[in-house]
Short mmCIF file of C-alpha atoms in Angstrom, two decimals:
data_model
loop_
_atom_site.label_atom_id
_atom_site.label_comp_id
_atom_site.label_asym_id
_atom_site.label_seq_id
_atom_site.Cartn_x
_atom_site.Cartn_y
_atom_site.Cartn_z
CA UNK A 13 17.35 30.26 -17.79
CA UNK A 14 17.24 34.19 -16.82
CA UNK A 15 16.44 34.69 -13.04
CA UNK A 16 13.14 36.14 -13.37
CA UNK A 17 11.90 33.56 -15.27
CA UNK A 18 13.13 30.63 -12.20
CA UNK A 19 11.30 33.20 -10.03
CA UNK A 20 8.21 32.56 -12.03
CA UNK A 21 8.55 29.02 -12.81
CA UNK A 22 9.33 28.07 -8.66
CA UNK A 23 6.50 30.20 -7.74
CA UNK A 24 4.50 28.09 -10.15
CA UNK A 25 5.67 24.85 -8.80
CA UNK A 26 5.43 25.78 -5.67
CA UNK A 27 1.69 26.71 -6.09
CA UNK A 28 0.74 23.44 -7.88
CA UNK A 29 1.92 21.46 -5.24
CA UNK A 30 0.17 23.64 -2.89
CA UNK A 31 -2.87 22.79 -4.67
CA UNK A 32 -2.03 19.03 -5.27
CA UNK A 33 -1.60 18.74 -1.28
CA UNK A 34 -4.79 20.11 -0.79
CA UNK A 35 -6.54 17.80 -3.57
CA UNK A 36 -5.33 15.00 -2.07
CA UNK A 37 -6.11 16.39 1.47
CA UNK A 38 -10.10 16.86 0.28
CA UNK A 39 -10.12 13.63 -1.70
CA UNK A 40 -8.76 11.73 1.95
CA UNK A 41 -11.26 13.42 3.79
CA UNK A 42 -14.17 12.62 1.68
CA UNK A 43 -13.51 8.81 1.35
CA UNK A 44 -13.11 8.86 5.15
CA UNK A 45 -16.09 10.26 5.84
CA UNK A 46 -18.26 8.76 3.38
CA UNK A 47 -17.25 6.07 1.22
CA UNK A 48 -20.62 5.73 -0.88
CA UNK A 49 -19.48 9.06 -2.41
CA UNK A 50 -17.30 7.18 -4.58
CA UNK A 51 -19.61 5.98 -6.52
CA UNK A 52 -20.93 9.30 -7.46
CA UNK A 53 -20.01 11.85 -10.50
CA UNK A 54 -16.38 13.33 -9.83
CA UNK A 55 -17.24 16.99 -10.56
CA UNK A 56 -15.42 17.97 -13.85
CA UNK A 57 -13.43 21.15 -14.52
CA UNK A 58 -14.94 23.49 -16.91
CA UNK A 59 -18.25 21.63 -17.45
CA UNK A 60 -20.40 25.23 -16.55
CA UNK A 61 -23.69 24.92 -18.21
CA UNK A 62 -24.74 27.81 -20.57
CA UNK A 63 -26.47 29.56 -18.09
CA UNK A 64 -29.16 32.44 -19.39
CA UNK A 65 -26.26 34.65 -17.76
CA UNK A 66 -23.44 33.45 -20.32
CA UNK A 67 -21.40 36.02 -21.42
CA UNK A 68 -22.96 38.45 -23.81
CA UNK A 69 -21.20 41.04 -26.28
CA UNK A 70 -22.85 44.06 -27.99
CA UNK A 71 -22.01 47.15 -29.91
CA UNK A 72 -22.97 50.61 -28.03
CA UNK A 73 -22.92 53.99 -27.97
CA UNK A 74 -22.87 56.14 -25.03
CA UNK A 75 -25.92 58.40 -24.24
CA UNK A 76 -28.39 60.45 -24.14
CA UNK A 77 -27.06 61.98 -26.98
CA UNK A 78 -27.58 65.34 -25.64
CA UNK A 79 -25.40 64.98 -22.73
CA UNK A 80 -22.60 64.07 -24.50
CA UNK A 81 -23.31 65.65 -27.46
CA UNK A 82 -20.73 65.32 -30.37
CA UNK A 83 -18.13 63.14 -27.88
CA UNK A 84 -20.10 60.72 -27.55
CA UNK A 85 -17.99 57.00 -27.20
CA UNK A 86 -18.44 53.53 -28.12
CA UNK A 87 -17.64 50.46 -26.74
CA UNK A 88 -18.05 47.05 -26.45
CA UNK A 89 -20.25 45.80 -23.29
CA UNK A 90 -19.30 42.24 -22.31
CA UNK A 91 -21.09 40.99 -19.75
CA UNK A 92 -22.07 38.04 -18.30
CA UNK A 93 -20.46 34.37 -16.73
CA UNK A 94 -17.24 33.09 -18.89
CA UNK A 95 -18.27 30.08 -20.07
CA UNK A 96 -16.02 27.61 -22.46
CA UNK A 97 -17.35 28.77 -25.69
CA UNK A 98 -17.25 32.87 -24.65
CA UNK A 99 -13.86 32.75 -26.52
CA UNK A 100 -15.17 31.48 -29.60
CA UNK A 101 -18.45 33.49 -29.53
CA UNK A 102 -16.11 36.99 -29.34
CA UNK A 103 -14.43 35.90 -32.02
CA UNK A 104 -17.32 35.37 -33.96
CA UNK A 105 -18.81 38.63 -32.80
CA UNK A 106 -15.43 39.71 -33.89
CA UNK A 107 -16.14 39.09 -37.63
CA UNK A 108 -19.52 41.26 -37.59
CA UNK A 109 -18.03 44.33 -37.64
CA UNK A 110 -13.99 46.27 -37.44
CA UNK A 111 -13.28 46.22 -33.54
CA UNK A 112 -9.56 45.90 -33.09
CA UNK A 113 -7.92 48.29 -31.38
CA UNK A 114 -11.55 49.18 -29.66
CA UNK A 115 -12.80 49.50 -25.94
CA UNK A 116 -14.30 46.87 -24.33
CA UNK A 117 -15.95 47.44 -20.97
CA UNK A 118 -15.86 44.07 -18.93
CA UNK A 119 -18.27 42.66 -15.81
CA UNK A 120 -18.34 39.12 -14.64
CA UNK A 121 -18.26 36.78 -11.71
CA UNK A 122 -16.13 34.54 -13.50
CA UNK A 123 -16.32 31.13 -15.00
CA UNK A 124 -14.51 28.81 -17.25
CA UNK A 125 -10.38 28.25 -16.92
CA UNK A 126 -10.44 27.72 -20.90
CA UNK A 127 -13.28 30.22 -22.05
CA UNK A 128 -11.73 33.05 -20.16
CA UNK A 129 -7.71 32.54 -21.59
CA UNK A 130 -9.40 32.59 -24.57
CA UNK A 131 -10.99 35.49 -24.34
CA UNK A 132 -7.85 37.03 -22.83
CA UNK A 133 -5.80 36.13 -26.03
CA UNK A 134 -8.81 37.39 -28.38
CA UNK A 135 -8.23 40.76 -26.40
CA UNK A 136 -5.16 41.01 -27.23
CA UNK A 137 -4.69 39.77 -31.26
CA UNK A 138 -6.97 42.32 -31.67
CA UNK A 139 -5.24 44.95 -29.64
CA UNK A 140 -8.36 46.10 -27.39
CA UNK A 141 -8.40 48.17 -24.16
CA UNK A 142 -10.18 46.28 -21.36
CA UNK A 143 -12.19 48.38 -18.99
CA UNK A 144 -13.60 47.12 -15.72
CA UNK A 145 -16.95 48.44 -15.46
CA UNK A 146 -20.97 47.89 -16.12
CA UNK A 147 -22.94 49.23 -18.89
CA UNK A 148 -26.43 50.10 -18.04
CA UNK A 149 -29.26 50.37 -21.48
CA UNK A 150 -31.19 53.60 -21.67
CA UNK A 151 -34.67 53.49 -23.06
CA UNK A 152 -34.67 54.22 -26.77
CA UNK A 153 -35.35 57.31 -27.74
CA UNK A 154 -37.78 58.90 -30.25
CA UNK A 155 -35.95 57.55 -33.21
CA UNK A 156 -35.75 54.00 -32.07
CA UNK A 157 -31.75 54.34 -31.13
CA UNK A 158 -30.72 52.37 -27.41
CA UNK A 159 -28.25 53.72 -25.85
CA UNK A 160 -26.33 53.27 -22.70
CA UNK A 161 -24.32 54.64 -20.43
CA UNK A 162 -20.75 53.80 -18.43
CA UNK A 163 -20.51 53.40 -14.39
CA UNK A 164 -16.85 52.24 -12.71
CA UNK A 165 -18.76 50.38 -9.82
CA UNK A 166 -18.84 47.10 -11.48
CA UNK A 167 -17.32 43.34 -9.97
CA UNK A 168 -14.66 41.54 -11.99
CA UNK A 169 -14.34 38.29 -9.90
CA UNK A 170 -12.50 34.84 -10.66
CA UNK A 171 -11.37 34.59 -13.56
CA UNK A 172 -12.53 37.96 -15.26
CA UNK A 173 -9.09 39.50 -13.62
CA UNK A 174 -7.11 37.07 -15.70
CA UNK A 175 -9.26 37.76 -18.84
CA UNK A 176 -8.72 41.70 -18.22
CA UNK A 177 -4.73 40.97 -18.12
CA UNK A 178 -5.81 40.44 -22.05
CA UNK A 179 -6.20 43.93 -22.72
CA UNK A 180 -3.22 45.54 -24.62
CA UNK A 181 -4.41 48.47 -22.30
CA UNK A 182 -5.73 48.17 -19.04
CA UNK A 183 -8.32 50.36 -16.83
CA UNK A 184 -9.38 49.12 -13.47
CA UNK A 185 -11.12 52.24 -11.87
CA UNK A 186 -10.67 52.65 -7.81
CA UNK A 187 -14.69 51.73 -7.34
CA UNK A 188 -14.50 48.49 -9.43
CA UNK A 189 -14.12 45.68 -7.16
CA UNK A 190 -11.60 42.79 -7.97
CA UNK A 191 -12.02 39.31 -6.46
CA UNK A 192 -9.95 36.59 -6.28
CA UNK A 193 -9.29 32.82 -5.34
CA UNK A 194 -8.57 29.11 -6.44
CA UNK A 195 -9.85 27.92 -9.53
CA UNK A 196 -12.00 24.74 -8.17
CA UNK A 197 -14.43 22.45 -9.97
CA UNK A 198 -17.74 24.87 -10.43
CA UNK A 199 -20.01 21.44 -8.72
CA UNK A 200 -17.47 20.93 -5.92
CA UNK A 201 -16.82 24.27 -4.30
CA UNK A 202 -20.56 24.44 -2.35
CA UNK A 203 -18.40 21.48 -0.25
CA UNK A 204 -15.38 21.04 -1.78
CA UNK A 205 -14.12 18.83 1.56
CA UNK A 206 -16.61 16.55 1.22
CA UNK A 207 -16.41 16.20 -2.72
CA UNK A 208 -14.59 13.28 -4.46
CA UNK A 209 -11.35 13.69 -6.86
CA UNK A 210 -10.33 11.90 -9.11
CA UNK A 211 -6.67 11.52 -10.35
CA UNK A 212 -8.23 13.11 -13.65
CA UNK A 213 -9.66 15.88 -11.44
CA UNK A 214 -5.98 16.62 -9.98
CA UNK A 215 -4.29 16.00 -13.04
CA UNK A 216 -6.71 18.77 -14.97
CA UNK A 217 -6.81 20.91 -12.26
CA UNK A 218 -2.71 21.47 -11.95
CA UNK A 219 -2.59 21.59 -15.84
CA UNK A 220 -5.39 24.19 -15.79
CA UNK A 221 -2.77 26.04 -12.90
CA UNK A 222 0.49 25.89 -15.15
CA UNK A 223 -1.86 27.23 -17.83
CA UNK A 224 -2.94 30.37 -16.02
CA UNK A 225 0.55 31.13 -14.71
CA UNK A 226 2.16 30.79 -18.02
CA UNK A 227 -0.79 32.56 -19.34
CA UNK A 228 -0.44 35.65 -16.82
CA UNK A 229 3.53 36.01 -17.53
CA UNK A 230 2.29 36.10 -21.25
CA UNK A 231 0.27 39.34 -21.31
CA UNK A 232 2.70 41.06 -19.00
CA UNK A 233 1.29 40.42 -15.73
CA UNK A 234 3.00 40.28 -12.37
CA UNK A 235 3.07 36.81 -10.93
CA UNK A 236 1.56 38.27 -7.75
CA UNK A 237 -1.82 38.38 -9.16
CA UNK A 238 -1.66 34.78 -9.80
CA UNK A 239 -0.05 33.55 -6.51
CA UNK A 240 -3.01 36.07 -4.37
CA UNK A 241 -5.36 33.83 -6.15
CA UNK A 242 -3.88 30.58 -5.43
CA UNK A 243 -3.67 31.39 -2.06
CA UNK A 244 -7.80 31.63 -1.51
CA UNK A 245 -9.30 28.10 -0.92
CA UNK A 246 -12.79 27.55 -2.34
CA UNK A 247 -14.30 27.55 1.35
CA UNK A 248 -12.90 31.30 1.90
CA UNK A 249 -14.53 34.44 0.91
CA UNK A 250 -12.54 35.58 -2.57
CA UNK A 251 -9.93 38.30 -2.12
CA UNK A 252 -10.19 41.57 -2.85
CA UNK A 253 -7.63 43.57 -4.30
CA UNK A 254 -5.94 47.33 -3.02
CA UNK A 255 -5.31 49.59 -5.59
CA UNK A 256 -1.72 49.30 -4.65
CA UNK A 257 -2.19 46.00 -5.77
CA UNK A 258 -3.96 46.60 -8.40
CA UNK A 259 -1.02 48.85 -10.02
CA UNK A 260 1.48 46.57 -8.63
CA UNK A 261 0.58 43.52 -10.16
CA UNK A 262 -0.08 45.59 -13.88
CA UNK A 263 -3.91 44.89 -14.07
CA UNK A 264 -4.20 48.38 -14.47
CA UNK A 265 -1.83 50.39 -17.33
CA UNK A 266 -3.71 53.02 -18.14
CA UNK A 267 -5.73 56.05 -16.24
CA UNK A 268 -8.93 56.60 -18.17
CA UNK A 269 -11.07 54.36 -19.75
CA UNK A 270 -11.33 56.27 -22.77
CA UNK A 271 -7.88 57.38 -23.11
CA UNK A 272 -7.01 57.55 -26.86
CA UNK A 273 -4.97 54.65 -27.31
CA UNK A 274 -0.94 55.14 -27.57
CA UNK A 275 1.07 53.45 -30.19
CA UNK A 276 1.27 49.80 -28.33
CA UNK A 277 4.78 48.47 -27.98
CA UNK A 278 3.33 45.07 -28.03
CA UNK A 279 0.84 45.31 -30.75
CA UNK A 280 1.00 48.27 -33.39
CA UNK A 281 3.01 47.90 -36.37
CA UNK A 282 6.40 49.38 -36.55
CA UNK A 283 6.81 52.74 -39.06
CA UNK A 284 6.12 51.76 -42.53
CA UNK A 285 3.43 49.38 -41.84
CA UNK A 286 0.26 49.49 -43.71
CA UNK A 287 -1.85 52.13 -41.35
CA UNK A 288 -5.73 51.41 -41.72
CA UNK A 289 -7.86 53.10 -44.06
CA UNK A 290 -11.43 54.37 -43.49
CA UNK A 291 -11.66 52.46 -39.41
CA UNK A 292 -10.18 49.41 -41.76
CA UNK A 293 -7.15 47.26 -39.93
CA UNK A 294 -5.61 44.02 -41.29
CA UNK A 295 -8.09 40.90 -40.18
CA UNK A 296 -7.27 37.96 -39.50
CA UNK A 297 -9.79 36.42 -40.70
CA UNK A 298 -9.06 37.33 -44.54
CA UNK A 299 -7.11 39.20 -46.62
CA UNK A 300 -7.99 43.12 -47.00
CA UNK A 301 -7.39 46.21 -48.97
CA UNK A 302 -5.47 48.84 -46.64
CA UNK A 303 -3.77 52.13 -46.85
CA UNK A 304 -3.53 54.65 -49.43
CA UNK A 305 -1.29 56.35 -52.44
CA UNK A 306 2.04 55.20 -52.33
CA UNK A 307 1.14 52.62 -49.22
CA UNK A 308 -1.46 50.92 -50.64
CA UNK A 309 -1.82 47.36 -50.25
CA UNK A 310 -3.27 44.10 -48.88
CA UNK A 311 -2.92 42.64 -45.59
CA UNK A 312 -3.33 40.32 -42.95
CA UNK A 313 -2.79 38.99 -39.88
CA UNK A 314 -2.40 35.73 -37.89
CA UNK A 315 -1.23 34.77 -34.44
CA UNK A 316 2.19 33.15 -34.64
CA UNK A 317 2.25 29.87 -32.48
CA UNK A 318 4.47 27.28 -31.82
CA UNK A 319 3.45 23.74 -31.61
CA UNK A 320 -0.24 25.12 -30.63
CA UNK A 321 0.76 27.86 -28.15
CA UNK A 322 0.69 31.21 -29.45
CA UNK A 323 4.04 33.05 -28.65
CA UNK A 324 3.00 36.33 -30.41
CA UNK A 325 1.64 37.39 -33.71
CA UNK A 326 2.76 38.63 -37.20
CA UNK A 327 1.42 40.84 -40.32
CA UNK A 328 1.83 40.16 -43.97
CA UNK A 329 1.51 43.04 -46.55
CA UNK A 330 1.89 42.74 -50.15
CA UNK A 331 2.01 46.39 -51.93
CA UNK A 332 3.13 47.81 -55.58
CA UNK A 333 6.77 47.62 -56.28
CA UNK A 334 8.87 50.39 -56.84
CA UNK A 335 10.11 49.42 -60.13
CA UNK A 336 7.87 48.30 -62.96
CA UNK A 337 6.50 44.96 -62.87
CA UNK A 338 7.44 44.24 -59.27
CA UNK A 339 5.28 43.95 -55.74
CA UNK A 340 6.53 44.22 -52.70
CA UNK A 341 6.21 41.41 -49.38
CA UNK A 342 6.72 42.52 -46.45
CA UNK A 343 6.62 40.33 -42.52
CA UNK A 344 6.66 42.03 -39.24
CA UNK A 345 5.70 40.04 -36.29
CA UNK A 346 6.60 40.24 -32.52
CA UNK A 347 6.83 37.38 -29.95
CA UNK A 348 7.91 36.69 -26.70
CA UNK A 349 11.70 37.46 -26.02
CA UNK A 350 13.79 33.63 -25.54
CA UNK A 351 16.67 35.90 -24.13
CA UNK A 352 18.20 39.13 -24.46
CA UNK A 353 20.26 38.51 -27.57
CA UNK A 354 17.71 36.46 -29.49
CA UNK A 355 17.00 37.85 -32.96
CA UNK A 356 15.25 36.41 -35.94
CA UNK A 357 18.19 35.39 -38.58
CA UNK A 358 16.49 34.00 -41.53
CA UNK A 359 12.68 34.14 -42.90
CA UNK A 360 11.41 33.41 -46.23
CA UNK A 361 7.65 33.76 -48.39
CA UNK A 362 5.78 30.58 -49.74
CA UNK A 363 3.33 31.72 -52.44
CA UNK A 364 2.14 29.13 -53.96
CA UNK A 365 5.27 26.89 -55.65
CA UNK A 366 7.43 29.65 -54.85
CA UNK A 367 9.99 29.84 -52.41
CA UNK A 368 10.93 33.82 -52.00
CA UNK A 369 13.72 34.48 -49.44
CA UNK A 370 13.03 37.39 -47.14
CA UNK A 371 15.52 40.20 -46.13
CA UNK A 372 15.66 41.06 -42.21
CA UNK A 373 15.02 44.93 -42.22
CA UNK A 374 15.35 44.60 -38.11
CA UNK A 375 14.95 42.16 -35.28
CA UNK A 376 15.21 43.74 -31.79
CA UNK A 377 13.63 43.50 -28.28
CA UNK A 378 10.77 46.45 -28.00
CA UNK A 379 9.39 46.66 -24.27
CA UNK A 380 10.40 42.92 -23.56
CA UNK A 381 9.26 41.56 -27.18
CA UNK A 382 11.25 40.12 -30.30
CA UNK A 383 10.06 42.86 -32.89
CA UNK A 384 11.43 41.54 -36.61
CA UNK A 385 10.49 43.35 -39.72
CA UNK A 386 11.28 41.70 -43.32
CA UNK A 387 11.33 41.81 -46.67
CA UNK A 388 11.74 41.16 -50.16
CA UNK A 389 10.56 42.31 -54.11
CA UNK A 390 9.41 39.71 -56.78
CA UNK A 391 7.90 40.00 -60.28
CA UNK A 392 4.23 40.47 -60.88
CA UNK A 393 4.00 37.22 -62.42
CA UNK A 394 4.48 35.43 -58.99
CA UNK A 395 2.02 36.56 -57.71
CA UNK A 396 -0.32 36.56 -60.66
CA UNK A 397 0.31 32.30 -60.63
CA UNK A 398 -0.50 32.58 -56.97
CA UNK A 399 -3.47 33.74 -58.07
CA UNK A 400 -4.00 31.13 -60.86
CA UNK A 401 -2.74 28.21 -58.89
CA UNK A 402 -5.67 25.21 -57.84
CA UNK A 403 -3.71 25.06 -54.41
CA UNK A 404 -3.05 28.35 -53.73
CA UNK A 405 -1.10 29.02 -50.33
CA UNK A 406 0.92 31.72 -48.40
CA UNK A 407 3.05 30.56 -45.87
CA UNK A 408 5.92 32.25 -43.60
CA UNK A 409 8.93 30.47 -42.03
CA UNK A 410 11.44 31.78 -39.62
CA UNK A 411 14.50 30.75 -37.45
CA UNK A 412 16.17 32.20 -34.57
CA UNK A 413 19.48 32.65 -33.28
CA UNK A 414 18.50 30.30 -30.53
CA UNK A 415 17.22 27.53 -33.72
CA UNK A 416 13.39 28.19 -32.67
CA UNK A 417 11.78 27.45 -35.84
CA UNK A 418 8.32 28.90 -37.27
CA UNK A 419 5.97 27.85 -39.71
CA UNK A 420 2.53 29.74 -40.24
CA UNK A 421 0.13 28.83 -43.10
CA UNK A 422 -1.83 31.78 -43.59
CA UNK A 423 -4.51 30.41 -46.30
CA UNK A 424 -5.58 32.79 -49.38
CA UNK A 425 -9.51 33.57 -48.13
CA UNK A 426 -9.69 37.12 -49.64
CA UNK A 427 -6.91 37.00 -51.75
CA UNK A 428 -8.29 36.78 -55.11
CA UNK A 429 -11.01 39.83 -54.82
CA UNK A 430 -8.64 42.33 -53.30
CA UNK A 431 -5.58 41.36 -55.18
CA UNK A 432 -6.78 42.13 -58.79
CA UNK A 433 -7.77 45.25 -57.46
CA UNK A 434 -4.77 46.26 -55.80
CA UNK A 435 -3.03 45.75 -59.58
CA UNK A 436 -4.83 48.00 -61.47
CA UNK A 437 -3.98 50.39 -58.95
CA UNK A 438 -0.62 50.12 -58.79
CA UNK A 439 0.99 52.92 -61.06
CA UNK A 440 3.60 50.32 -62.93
#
C-alpha cells in the first residue's frame, strides 16, 4: 500500500472511531436520562423530506443584456437543500439539453450524505466547473426573456463543500462562505445528546463516513477538508473555512468563475479523440453522431465501475476505416491509478456475437490517473450484423497489470439511427 494512501486510510479510521465513541457516548446518555425514549423513532440517516427548498436546477443567461452586451454567459443555477433524489433529478435535467463541460453555479445549506455524492459524481462524468455562488432572476424584459445575474456572496454549507469537490474545475470566490461539520441524523441534531441510536444508526452513520472519505480522495481532494468536518459535533456552530484552507485542501482550482475551461487532465479525451461538433459531446445516455471530415463518427460514454463503485470513466468511438470496407473502434478511458506502474495490458470489443481484440495505443498515469487508449479495425459487415442482431450489445473488457478486471455493457440506445448514417458518409 503507497504511504499516502495509509495516511488517508488511518485518518479515516481514526475519524470513524471518533465518531463511533461519540455515538455510543449520546446513545448512553440518552437511555440514562430517559429510558421511555427508547420506545420512540430512532432518527434515520438521509430520510430529509422534499422540502419546497429541494434543490432546483435551471438553464440561464446572464443579464441585462445591455450590460454585458455580446459576452454575455450561461450557466447552470443549482440551488436549493441536497436531498436523496437531487442526484437523480440532475441527471435527468442532464438529458434536456448538452451541458457537459458547462458552469454550474452552486448554493446550499446542505442535506443528504447520498444525494450530494451523487451529485458530486454527476459533476464530474460530465466534466462541469462548479462555482460557489447565488444567482439572483431579473424581471423579464420587453420580449418576455428572464434573466439573471451572478454574486460571489453565497453559503455552501454541509455537504455542498463535498458536492463542489465534484467539479472537474473548481471556483470558491474569497466572499463565499464555506461551512463545515459532522454529518448527523437531520431529526437528531436539534438534541443530538438526548436522541436515541440505534446499532443501525451507528452502523449507517460510519458507512456513510468511509463513503465521504473515499469519496473526497476520489475527486482529488485533500483529506483535510474531510477530517475539519469530522471534527465539528452537531451541538457546535459549523466551521468556516480560510482561504488558505480553502486552496490548501483543493476546493478551489481555478481563479475565475468563468475561466474558459483548460484541456482537463482528468476528463478530456486524449489527441485523436472525437472533438464535439456544433456544442455536441459524446452522451452517455445514447449513442451520437460527432466530429467532422476525416473524424467523423459515433460515440459514447459510460462511467467505468467496478463491482458498483465507479473508479473512472471511458469513451467508445466507432469511425470509417481507412481502407475500404473497414470501421474503425476505438476505447480510451481513465481511472484511478492502483500504483505507479499499473497499466492496462489487454482489452477487447463485444459487438454483438463478436469478440474483436483491441490494440493498446497507450496506458500511462496523466496527473495521478491510468489514461489507456485502444484500438482495433474490422469489416463493415460486423458491424452491419450488430445492427441486424435481435440482441444487439456492445460491451468492453479490460485487465491490468495488477489482474483488476473490467467489464462495461454499454447497451445500443442510439445505435441504429446514427449508425446508418455514419455509413453513407463514410467515403469507402
Amino acid at each position: 500500500m503507497r504511504a499516502d494512501v495509509k495516511v488517508v486510510v488511518r485518518g479515516a479510521v481514526a475519524t470513524c472511531l471518533r465518531l463511533a465513541m461519540l455515538l455510543a457516548l449520546c446513545a448512553g446518555a440518552a437511555v440514562s436520562e430517559g429510558g421511555a425514549q427508547e420506545r420512540g423513532n430512532p432518527p434515520q440517516l438521509d430520510r430529509v423530506p422534499k422540502r419546497p427548498d429541494a434543490m432546483r436546477f435551471e438553464w440561464v443567461r446572464e443579464g441585462p443584456a445591455d450590460k454585458c452586451g455580446s459576452n454575455c454567459h450561461e450557466w447552470i443555477s443549482a440551488r436549493g437543500a441536497i436531498v436523496p433524489d437531487t442526484g437523480r433529478e440532475f441527471e435527468a435535467f442532464a438529458r434536456t439539453r448538452d451541458i457537459a463541460g458547462k458552469v454550474v453555479v452552486l448554493e446550499s445549506g446542505g442535506g443528504a450524505v447520498t444525494g450530494g455524492l451523487a451529485l458530486g459524481r454527476a459533476f464530474r462524468r460530465l466534466n462541469m466547473t462548479v462555482v460557489v455562488g447565488r444567482t439572483t432572476m431579473l424581471p423579464a424584459d420587453p420580449s418576455g426573456e428572464q434573466r439573471a445575474t451572478y454574486t460571489p456572496r453565497a453559503i455552501c454549507a454541509s455537504m455542498c463543500p463535498f458536492v463542489v469537490l465534484g467539479g472537474a474545475r473548481r471556483h470558491v470566490p474569497p466572499e463565499a462562505r464555506i461551512l463545515v461539520h459532522q454529518i448527523w441524523p437531520g431529526a437528531a441534531r436539534a438534541d443530538s445528546m438526548a436522541a436515541v441510536y440505534s446499532a443501525q444508526n451507528v452502523a449507517a452513520m460510519l458507512r456513510a463516513t468511509s463513503e465521504m472519505a473515499r469519496y473526497t480522495v476520489e475527486m482529488g481532494g485533500e483529506i483535510e477538508l474531510f477530517d475539519l468536518s469530522m471534527r465539528i459535533p452537531p451541538w457546535e456552530n459549523s466551521r468556516g473555512l480560510t482561504q488558505v484552507e480553502v486552496q490548501r485542501t483543493r476546493l478551489s482550482t481555478i481563479s475565475a468563475p468563468f475561466a474558459p475551461p483548460d484541456v482537463d487532465a482528468v476528463s478530456a479525451p486524449p489527441p485523436g479523440v472525437l472533438p464535439p461538433t456544433g456544442g455536441q459531446q459524446a452522451l452517455v445516455t445514447r449513442w451520437t453522431l460527432v466530429g467532422t471530415g476525416a473524424k467523423r463518427g459515433v460515440a459514447r460514454r459510460h462511467p467505468l465501475t467496478l463491482e458498483g463503485e465507479e473508479i473512472g470513466s471511458l469513451l467508445v468511438t466507432i469511425t470509417c476505416g481507412e481502407q475500404p470496407l473497414t470501421m474503425r473502434l476505438r476505447y480510451w478511458e481513465t481511472r484511478r491509478l492502483a500504483s505507479a506502474d499499473d497499466v492496462v495490458t489487454r482489452a477487447v470489443m463485444g459487438l454483438g456475437r463478436e469478440r474483436v481484440p483491441l490494440a493498446i495505443e497507450s496506458s500511462r498515469a496523466v496527473a495521478g490517473r491510468l489514461q489507456s487508449v485502444a484500438n482495433a479495425t474490422v469489416p463493415t459487415g460486423v458491424v452491419a450484423k450488430l445492427l441486424a442482431s435481435n440482441r444487439a450489445s456492445v460491451a468492453v473488457g479490460t485487465l491490468t497489470k495488477s489482474k483488476v478486471r473490467t467489464a462495461i455493457r454499454l447497451g445500443t440506445t442510439g445505435l441504429g439511427q446514427v449508425l446508418p448514417q455514419l455509413a453513407k458518409e463514410c467515403p469507402h
